[in-house]
Short mmCIF file of C-alpha atoms and ligand atoms in Angstrom, two decimals:
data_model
loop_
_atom_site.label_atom_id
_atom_site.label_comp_id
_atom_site.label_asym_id
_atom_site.label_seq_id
_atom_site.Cartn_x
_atom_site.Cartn_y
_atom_site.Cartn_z
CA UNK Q 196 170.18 -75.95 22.08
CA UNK Q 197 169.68 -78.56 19.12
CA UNK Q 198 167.05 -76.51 16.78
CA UNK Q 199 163.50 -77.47 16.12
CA UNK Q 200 164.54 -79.18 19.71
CA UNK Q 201 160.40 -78.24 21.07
CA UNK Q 202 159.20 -79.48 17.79
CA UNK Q 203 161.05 -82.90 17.99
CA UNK Q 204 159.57 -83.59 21.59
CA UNK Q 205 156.01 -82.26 21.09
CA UNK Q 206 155.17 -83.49 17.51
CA UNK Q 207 157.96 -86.00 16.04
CA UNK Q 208 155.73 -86.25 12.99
CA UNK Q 209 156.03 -82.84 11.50
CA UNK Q 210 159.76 -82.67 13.04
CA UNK Q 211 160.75 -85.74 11.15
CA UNK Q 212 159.11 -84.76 8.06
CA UNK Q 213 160.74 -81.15 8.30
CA UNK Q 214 164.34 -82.92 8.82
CA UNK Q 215 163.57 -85.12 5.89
CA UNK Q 216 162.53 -82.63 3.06
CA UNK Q 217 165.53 -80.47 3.79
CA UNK Q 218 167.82 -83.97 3.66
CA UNK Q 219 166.02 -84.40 0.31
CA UNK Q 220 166.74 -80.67 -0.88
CA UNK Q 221 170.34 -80.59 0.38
CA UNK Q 222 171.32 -83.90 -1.33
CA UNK Q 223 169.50 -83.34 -4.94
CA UNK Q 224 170.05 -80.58 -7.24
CA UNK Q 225 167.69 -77.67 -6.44
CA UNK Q 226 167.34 -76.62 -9.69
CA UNK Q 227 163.81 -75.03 -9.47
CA UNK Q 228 164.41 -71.54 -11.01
CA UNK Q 229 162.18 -69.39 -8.24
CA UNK Q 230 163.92 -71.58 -5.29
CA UNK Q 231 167.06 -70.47 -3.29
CA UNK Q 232 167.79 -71.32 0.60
CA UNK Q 233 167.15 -68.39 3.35
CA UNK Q 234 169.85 -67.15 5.85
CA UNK Q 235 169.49 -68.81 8.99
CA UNK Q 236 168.89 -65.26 10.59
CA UNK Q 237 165.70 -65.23 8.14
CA UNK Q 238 164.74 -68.46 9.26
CA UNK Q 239 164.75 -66.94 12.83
CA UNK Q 240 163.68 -64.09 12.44
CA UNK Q 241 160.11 -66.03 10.27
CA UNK Q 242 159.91 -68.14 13.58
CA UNK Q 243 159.78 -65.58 15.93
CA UNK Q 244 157.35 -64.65 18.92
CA UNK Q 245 156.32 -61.79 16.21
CA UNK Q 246 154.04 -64.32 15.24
CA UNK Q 247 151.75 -63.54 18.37
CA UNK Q 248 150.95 -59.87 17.49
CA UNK Q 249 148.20 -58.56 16.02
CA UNK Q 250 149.02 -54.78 13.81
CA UNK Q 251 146.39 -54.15 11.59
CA UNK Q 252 147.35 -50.35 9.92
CA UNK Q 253 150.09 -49.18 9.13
CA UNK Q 254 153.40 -47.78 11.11
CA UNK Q 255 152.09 -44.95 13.71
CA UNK Q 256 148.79 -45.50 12.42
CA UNK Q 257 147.84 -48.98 13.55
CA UNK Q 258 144.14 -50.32 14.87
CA UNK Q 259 145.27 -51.98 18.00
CA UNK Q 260 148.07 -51.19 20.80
CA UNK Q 261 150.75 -51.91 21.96
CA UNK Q 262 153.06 -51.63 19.27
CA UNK Q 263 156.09 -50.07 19.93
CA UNK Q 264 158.48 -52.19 18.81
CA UNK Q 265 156.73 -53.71 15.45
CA UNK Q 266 156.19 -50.33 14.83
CA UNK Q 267 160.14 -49.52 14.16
CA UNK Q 268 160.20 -53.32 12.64
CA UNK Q 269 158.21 -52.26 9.86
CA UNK Q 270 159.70 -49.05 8.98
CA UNK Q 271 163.10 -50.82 9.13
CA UNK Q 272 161.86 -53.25 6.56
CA UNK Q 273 160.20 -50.03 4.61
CA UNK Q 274 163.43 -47.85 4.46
CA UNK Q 275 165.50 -50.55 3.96
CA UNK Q 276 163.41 -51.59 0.91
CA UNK Q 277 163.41 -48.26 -0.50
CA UNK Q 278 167.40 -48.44 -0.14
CA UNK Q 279 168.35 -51.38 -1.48
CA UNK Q 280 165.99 -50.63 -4.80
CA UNK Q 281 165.98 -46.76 -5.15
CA UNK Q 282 162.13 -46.95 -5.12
CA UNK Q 283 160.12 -43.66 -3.44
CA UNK Q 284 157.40 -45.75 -1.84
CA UNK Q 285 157.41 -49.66 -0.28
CA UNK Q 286 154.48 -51.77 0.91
CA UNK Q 287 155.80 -54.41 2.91
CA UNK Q 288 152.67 -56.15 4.13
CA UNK Q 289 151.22 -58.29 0.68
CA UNK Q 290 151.32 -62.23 2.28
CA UNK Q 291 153.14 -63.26 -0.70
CA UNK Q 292 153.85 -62.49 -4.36
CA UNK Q 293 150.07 -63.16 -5.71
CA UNK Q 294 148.42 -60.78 -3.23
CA UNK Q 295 150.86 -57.90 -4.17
CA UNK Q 296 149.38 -58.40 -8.09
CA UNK Q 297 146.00 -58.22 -6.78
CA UNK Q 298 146.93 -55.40 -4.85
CA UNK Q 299 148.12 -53.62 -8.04
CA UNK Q 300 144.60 -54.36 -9.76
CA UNK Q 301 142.78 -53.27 -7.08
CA UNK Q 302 144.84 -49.49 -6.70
CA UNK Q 303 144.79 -49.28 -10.79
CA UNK Q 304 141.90 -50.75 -12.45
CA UNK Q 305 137.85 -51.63 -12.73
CA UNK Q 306 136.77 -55.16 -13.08
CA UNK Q 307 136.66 -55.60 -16.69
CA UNK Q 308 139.36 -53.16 -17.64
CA UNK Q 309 142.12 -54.49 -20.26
CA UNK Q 310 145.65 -55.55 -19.25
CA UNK Q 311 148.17 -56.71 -21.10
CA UNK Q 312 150.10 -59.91 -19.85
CA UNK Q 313 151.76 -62.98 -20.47
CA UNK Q 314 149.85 -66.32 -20.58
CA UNK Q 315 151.44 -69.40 -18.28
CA UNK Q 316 151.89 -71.19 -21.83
CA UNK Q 317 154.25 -68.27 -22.91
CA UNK Q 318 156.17 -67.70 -19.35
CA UNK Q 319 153.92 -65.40 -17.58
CA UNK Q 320 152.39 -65.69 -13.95
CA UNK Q 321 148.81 -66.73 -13.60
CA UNK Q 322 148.34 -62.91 -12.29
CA UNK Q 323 148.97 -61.63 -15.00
CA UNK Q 324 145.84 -62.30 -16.58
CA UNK Q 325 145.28 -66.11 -16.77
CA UNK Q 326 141.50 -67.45 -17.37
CA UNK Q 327 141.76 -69.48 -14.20
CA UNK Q 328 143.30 -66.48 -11.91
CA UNK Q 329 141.19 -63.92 -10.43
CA UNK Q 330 142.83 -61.88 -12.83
CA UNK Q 331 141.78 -63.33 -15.43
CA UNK Q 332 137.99 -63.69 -14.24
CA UNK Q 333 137.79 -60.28 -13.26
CA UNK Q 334 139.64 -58.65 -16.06
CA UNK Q 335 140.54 -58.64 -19.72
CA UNK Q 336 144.25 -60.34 -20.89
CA UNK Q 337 145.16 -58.90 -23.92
CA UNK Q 338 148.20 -61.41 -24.42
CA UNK Q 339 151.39 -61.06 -25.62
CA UNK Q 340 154.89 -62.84 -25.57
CA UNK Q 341 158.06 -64.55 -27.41
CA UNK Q 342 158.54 -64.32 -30.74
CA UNK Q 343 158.06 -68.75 -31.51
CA UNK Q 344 160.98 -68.56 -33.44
CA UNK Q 345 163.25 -66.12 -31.62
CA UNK Q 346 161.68 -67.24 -28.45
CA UNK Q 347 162.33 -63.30 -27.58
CA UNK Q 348 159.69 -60.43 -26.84
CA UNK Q 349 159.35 -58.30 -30.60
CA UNK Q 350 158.76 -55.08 -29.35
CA UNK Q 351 157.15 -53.62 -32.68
CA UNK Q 352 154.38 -56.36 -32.23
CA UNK Q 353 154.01 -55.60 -28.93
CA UNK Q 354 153.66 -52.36 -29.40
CA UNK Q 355 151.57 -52.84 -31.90
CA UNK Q 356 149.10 -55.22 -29.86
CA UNK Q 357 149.16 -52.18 -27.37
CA UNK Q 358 148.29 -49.29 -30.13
CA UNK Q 359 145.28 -51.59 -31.35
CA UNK Q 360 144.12 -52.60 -27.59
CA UNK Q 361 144.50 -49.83 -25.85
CA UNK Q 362 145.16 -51.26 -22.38
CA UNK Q 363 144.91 -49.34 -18.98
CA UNK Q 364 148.26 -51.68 -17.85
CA UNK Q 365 151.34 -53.24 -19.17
CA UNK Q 366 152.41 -55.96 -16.72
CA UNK Q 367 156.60 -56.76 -17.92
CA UNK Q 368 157.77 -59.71 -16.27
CA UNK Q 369 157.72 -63.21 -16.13
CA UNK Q 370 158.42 -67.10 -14.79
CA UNK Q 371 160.07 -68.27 -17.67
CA UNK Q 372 162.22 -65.80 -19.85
CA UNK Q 373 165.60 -66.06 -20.23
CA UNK Q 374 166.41 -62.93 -21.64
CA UNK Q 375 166.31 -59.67 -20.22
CA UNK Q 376 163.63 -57.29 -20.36
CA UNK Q 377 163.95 -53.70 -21.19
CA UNK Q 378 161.68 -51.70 -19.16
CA UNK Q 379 162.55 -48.49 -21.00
CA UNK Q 380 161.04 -50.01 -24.15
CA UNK Q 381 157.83 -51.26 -22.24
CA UNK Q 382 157.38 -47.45 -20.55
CA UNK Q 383 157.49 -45.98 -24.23
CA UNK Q 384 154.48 -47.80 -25.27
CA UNK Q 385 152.42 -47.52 -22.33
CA UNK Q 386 153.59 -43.85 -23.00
CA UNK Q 387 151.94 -43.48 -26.27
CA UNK Q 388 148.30 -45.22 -25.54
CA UNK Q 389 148.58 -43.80 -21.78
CA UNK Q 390 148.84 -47.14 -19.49
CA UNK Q 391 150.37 -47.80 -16.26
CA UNK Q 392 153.58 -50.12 -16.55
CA UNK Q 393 153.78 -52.34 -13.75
CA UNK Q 394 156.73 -54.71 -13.38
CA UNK Q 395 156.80 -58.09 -11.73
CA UNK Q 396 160.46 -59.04 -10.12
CA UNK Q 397 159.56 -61.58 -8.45
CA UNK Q 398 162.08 -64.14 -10.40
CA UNK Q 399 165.30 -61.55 -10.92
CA UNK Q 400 165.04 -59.42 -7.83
CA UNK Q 401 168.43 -60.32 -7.04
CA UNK Q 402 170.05 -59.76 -10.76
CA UNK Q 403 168.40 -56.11 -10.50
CA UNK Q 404 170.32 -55.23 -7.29
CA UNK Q 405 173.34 -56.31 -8.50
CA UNK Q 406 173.30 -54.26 -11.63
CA UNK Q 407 173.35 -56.76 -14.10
CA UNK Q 408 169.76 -56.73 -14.86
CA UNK Q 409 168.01 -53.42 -16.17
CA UNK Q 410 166.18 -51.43 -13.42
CA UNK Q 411 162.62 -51.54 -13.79
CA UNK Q 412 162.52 -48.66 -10.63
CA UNK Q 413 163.01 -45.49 -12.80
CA UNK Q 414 160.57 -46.18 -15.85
CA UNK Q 415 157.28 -48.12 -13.65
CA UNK Q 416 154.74 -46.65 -11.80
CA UNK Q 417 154.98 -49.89 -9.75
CA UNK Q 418 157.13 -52.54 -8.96
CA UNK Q 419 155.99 -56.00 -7.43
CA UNK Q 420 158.30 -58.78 -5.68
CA UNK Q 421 158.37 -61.55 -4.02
CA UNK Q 422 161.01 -61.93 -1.09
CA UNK Q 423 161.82 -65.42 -1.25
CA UNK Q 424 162.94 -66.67 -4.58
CA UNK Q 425 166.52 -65.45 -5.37
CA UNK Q 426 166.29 -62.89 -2.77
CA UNK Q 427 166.99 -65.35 -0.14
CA UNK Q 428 164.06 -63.88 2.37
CA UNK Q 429 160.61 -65.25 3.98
CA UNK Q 430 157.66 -65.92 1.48
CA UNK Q 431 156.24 -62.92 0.92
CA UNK Q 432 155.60 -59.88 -1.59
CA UNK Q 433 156.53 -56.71 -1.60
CA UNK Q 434 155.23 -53.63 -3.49
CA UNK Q 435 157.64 -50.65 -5.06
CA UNK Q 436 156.05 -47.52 -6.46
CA UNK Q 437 156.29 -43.96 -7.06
CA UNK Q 438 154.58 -41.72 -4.98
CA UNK Q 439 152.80 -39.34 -7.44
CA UNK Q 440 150.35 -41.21 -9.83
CA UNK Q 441 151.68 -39.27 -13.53
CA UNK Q 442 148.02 -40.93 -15.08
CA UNK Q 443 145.96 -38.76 -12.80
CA UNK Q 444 147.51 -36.20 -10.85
CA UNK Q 445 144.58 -35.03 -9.57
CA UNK Q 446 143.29 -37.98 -7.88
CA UNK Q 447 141.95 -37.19 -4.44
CA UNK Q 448 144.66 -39.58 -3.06
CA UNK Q 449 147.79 -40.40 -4.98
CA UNK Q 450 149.59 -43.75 -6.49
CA UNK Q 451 151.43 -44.67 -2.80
CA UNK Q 452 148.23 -44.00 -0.66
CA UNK Q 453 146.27 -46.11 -3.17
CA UNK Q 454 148.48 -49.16 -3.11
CA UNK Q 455 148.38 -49.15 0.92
CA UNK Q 456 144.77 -48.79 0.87
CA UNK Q 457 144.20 -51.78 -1.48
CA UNK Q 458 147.10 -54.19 0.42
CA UNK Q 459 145.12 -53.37 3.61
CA UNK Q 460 142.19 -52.95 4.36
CA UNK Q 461 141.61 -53.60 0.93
CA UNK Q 462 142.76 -57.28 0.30
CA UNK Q 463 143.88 -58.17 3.95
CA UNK Q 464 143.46 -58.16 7.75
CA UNK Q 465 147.04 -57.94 10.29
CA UNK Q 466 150.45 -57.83 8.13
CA UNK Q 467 152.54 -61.00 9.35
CA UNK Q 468 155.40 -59.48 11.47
CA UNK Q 469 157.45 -62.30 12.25
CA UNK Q 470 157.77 -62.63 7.83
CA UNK Q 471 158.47 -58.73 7.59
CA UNK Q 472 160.96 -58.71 10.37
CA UNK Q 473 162.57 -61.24 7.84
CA UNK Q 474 161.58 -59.29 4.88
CA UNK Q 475 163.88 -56.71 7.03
CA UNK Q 476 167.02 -59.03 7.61
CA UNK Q 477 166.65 -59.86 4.09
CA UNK Q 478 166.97 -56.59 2.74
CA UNK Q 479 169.51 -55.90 5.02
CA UNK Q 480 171.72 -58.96 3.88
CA UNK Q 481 171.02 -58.18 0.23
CA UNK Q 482 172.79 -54.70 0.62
CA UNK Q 483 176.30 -56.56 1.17
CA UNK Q 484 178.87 -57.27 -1.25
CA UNK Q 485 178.36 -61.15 -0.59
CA UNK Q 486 175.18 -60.85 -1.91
CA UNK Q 487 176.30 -58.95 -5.23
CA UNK Q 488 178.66 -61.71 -5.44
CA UNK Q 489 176.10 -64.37 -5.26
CA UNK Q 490 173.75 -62.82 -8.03
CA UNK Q 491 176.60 -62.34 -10.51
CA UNK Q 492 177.68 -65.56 -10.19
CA UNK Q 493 173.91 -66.68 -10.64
CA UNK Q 494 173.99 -65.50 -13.98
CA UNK Q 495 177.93 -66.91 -14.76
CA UNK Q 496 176.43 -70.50 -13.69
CA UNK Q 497 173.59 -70.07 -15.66
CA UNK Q 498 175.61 -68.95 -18.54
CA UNK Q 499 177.71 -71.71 -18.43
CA UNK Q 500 175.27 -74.46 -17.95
CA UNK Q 501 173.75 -72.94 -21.51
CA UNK Q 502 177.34 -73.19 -22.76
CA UNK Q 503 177.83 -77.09 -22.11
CA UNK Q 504 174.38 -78.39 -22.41
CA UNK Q 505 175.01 -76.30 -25.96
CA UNK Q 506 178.03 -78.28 -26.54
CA UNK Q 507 176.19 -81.43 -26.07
CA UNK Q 508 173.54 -80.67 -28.84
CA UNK Q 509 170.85 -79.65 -26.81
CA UNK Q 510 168.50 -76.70 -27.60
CA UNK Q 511 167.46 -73.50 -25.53
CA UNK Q 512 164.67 -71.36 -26.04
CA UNK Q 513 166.04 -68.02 -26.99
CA UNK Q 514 169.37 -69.98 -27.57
CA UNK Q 515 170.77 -69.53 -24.05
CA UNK Q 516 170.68 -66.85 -21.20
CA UNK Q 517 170.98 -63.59 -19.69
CA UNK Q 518 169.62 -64.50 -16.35
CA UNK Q 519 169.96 -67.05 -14.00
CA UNK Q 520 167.22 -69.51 -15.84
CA UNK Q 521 167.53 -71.41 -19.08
CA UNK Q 522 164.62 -73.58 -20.95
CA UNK Q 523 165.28 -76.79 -22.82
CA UNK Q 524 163.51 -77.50 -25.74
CA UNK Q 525 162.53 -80.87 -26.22
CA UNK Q 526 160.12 -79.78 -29.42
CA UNK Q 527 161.66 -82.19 -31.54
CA UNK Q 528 162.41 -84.87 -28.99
CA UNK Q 529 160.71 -88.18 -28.46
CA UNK Q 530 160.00 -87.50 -24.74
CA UNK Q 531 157.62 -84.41 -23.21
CA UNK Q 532 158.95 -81.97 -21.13
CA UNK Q 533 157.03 -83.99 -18.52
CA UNK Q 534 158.78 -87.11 -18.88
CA UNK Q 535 161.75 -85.40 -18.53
CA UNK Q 536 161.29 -83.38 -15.67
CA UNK Q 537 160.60 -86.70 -14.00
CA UNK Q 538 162.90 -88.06 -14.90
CA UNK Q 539 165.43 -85.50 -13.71
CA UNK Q 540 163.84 -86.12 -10.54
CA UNK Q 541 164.28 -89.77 -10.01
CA UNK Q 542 168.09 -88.91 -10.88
CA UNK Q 543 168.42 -86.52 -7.99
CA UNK Q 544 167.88 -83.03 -10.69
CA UNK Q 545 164.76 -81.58 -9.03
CA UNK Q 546 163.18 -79.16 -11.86
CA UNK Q 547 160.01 -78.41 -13.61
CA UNK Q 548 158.15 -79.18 -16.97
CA UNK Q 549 157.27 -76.29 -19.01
CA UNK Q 550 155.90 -74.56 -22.17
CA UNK Q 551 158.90 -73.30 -24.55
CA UNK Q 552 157.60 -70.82 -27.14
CA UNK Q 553 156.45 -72.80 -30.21
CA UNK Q 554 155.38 -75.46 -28.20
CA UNK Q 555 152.88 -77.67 -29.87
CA UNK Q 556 152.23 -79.76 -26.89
CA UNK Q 557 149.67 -79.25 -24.26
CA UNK Q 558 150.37 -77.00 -20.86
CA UNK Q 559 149.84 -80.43 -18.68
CA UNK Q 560 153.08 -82.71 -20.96
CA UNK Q 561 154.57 -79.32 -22.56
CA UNK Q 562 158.15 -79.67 -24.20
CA UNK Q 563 160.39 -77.84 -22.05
CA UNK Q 564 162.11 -77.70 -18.69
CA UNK Q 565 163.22 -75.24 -16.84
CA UNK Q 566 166.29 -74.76 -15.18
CA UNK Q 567 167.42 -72.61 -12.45
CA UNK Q 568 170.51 -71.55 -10.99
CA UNK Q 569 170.19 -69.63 -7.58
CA UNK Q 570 169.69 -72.56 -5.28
CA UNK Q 571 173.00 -74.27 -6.62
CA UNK Q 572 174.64 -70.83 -6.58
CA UNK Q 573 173.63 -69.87 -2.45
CA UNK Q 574 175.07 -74.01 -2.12
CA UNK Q 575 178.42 -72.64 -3.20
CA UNK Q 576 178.71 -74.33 -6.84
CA UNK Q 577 180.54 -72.29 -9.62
CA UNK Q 578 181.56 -72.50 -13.35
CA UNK Q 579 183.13 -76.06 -12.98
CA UNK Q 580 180.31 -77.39 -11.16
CA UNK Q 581 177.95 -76.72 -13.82
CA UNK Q 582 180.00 -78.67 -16.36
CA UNK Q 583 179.04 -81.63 -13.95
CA UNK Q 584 175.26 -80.65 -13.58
CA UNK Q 585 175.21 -80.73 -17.44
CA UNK Q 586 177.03 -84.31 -17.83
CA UNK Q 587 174.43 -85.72 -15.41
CA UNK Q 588 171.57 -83.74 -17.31
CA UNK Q 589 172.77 -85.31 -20.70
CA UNK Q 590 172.83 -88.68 -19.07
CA UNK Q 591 169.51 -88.30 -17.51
CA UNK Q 592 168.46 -87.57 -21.26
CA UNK Q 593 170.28 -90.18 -23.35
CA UNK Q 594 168.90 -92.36 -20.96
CA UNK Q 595 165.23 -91.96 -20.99
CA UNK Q 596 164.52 -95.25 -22.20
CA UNK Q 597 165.91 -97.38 -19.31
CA UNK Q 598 165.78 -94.34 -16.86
CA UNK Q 599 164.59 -96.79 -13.47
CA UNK Q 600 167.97 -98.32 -14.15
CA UNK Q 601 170.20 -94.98 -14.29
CA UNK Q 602 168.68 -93.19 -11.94
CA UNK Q 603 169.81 -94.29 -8.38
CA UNK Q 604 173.47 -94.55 -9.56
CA UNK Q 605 172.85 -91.17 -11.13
CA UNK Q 606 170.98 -90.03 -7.48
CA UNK Q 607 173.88 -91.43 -5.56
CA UNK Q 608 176.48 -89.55 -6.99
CA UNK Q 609 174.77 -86.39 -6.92
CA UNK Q 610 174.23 -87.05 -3.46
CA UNK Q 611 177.91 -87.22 -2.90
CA UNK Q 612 178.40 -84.41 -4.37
CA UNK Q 613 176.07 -82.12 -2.74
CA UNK Q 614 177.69 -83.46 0.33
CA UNK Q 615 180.77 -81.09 -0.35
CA UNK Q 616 178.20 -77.94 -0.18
CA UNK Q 617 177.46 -77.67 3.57
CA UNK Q 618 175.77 -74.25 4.88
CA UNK Q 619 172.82 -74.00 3.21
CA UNK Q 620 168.76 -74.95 4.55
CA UNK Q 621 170.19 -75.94 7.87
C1 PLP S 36 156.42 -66.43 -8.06
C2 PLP S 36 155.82 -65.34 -8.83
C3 PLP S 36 154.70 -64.64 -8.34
C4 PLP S 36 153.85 -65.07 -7.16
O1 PLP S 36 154.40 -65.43 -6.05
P1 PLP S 36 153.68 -66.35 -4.94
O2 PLP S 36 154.43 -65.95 -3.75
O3 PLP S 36 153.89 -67.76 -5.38
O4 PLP S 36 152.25 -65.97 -4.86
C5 PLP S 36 154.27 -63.55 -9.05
N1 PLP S 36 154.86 -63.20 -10.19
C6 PLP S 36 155.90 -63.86 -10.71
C7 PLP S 36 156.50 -63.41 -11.99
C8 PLP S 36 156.40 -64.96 -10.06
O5 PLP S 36 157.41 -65.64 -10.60
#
């Protein structure tokens, strides 16, 4: 049967707005560093009568009948979790990457404690801290991030921040860093003033499965994720963690039983099955050698797009990439980051503006954007491919000036050549 075939007969407006954003996404550049496309399977598995059940609890301990069956689902999510990242504990119920941070506040802290986090402006994730977040409102940021100049974390000042501060958490991860991040120097410091060190995966899930990232598993007391993103599964989150809490072993219940009690009933009502069935077939598809395959060659297309955009003159925060994300700095360029971004979009390069450390522009024009690679990667595009991406991102740039005359030529042929990467967003 043709799919969405109910959908197309019962409510043609949603059906042909569905059919028209994936067009969009399958012939532009998807170059939004937390997008990638979902298996089909996910996609079937997210739209699946598991929608209709209500589960509240946990596995075998759950505050309605009748289920069996979702019962097994969610342990085959949990021990395939724990699998596929080593961890001792998984939470597979937080509705998306947000509510697993505030699950992580609510099993370690008291409103008003100190964290330490990065602010949006320096690549951070407004849970992490940010005035406008809950985290922010409810607790103390004590900030820290990239060196302006190196546009890389200094770990003496960090840990020197952390000696002065004293904060009861280290949060280590990020939106927009290109480097990688070394948990094992993160875990000494909250080692010597006695903090938790909680990491946030959400944007390099993938990279850490494959190896080529280091493994924040061993040295955190938790781990937080988000399933779609690079990891190719439903939106969700997803919570790692040991089981024994090492800040206070003789808590009446320890570090796993705290982070189920704050995901629910602490922050939410019945876990969505139909999105940790996918969770499941996610986890499950990330354990194959396809899927190492895909991550590595995140990171050699992102690699390579630093390489020729380098060639070209441009500049990168950091001066390139370990991961599958680079920043351009436009500090010393006549445009914003905004006007680029835009820009990029009317050509068919779908991105987004951002702060670049140093920036001396505001958070809402900023003088960076951000590039991603895992979307183009899951299309099929390799090394050559991003020697193309970068000519059309250096035209897109020389071009700023007269940009509503470039752009649909530039749109066109991107379009064509998208058209060569079929299998992907359906
Ligand atoms: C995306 C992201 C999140 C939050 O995910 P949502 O699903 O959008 O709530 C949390 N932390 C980091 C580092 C992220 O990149």
């Amino acid at each position: 049967m043709e799919r969405y075939a109910h959908l197309k007969r019962t409510d043609a407006e949603i059906y042909e707005l569905i059919q028209q954003q994936s067009r969009y996404e399958t012939s532009t550049l998807k170059m939004i560093a937390s997008e990638s496309y979902a298996s089909l399977s996910v996609l079937e598995a997210c739209g699946s009568t598991l929608t209709n059940k209500y589960a509240e609890g946990y596995p075998n301990a759950r505050y309605y009948e009748g289920n069996e069956y979702v019962d097994q689902i969610e342990s085959l999510a949990i021990e395939r979790g724990k699998k596929l990242f080593g961890a001792e504990h998984v939470n597979v119920q937080p509705y998306s990457g947000s509510p697993a941070n505030q699950a992580v506040y609510l099993a370690l802290l008291n409103i008003g404690d100190k964290l330490m986090g990065m602010p949006v402006t320096d690549g951070g994730h407004l849970t992490h801290g940010w005035k406008v977040n809950f985290s922010g409102i409810n607790y103390t940021q004590i900030p820290y991030g990239p060196c302006p100049d190196t546009g890389k974390f200094d770990m003496d000042k960090i840990r020197e921040t952390a000696l002065k501060e004293r904060p009861k958490m280290i949060w280590a991860g990020a939106t927009a860093y290109p480097h990688k991040i070394e948990y094992k120097d993160f875990r000494a410091i909250a080692d010597e003033i006695g903090a938790y060190l909680v990491a946030d995966i959400a944007h390099i899930n993938a990279l850490i499965i494959a190896g080529i990232h280091p493994d924040p598993v061993p040295y955190c007391d938790i781990v937080t994720s988000t399933s779609h993103k690079m990891l190719r599964g439903p939106r969700a989150g997803f919570l790692l963690s040991k089981i024994e809490d090492r800040l206070q072993a003789n808590s009446k219940l320890n570090l796993a039983q705290r982070i189920d009690r704050a995901v629910f009933p602490g922050l939410q009502g019945g876990p969505h099955l139909s999105i940790i069935a996918a969770m499941a077939t996610a986890f499950k598809e990330a354990q194959t050698p396809e899927f190492k395959d895909y991550a590595v060659q995140i990171v050699k297309n992102a690699k390579m797009l630093a390489e020729s955009l380098l060639a070209k003159g441009y500049t990168l925060s950091g001066g390139g990439t370990d991961t599958h994300l680079l920043l351009l700095d436009f500090r010393e360029a006549a445009f914003t980051g905004k006007e680029a971004a835009k820009a990029l979009a009317q050509s068919g390069i779908i991105a987004n503006f951002n702060m670049v450390p140093g920036d001396r522009r505001s958070p809402f024009v900023t003088s960076g954007v951000r590039l991603g690679t895992p979307a183009l990667t899951a299309m099929g595009m390799r090394e050559p491919d991003m020697q193309r991406v970068a000519d059309w991102i250096d035209r897109v740039c020389r071009n700023m000036e007269r940009i509503e005359e470039h752009a649909p030529l530039i749109r066109r042929e991107i379009a064509a050549f998208c058209s060569q990467f079929t299998g992907c967003g359906g």
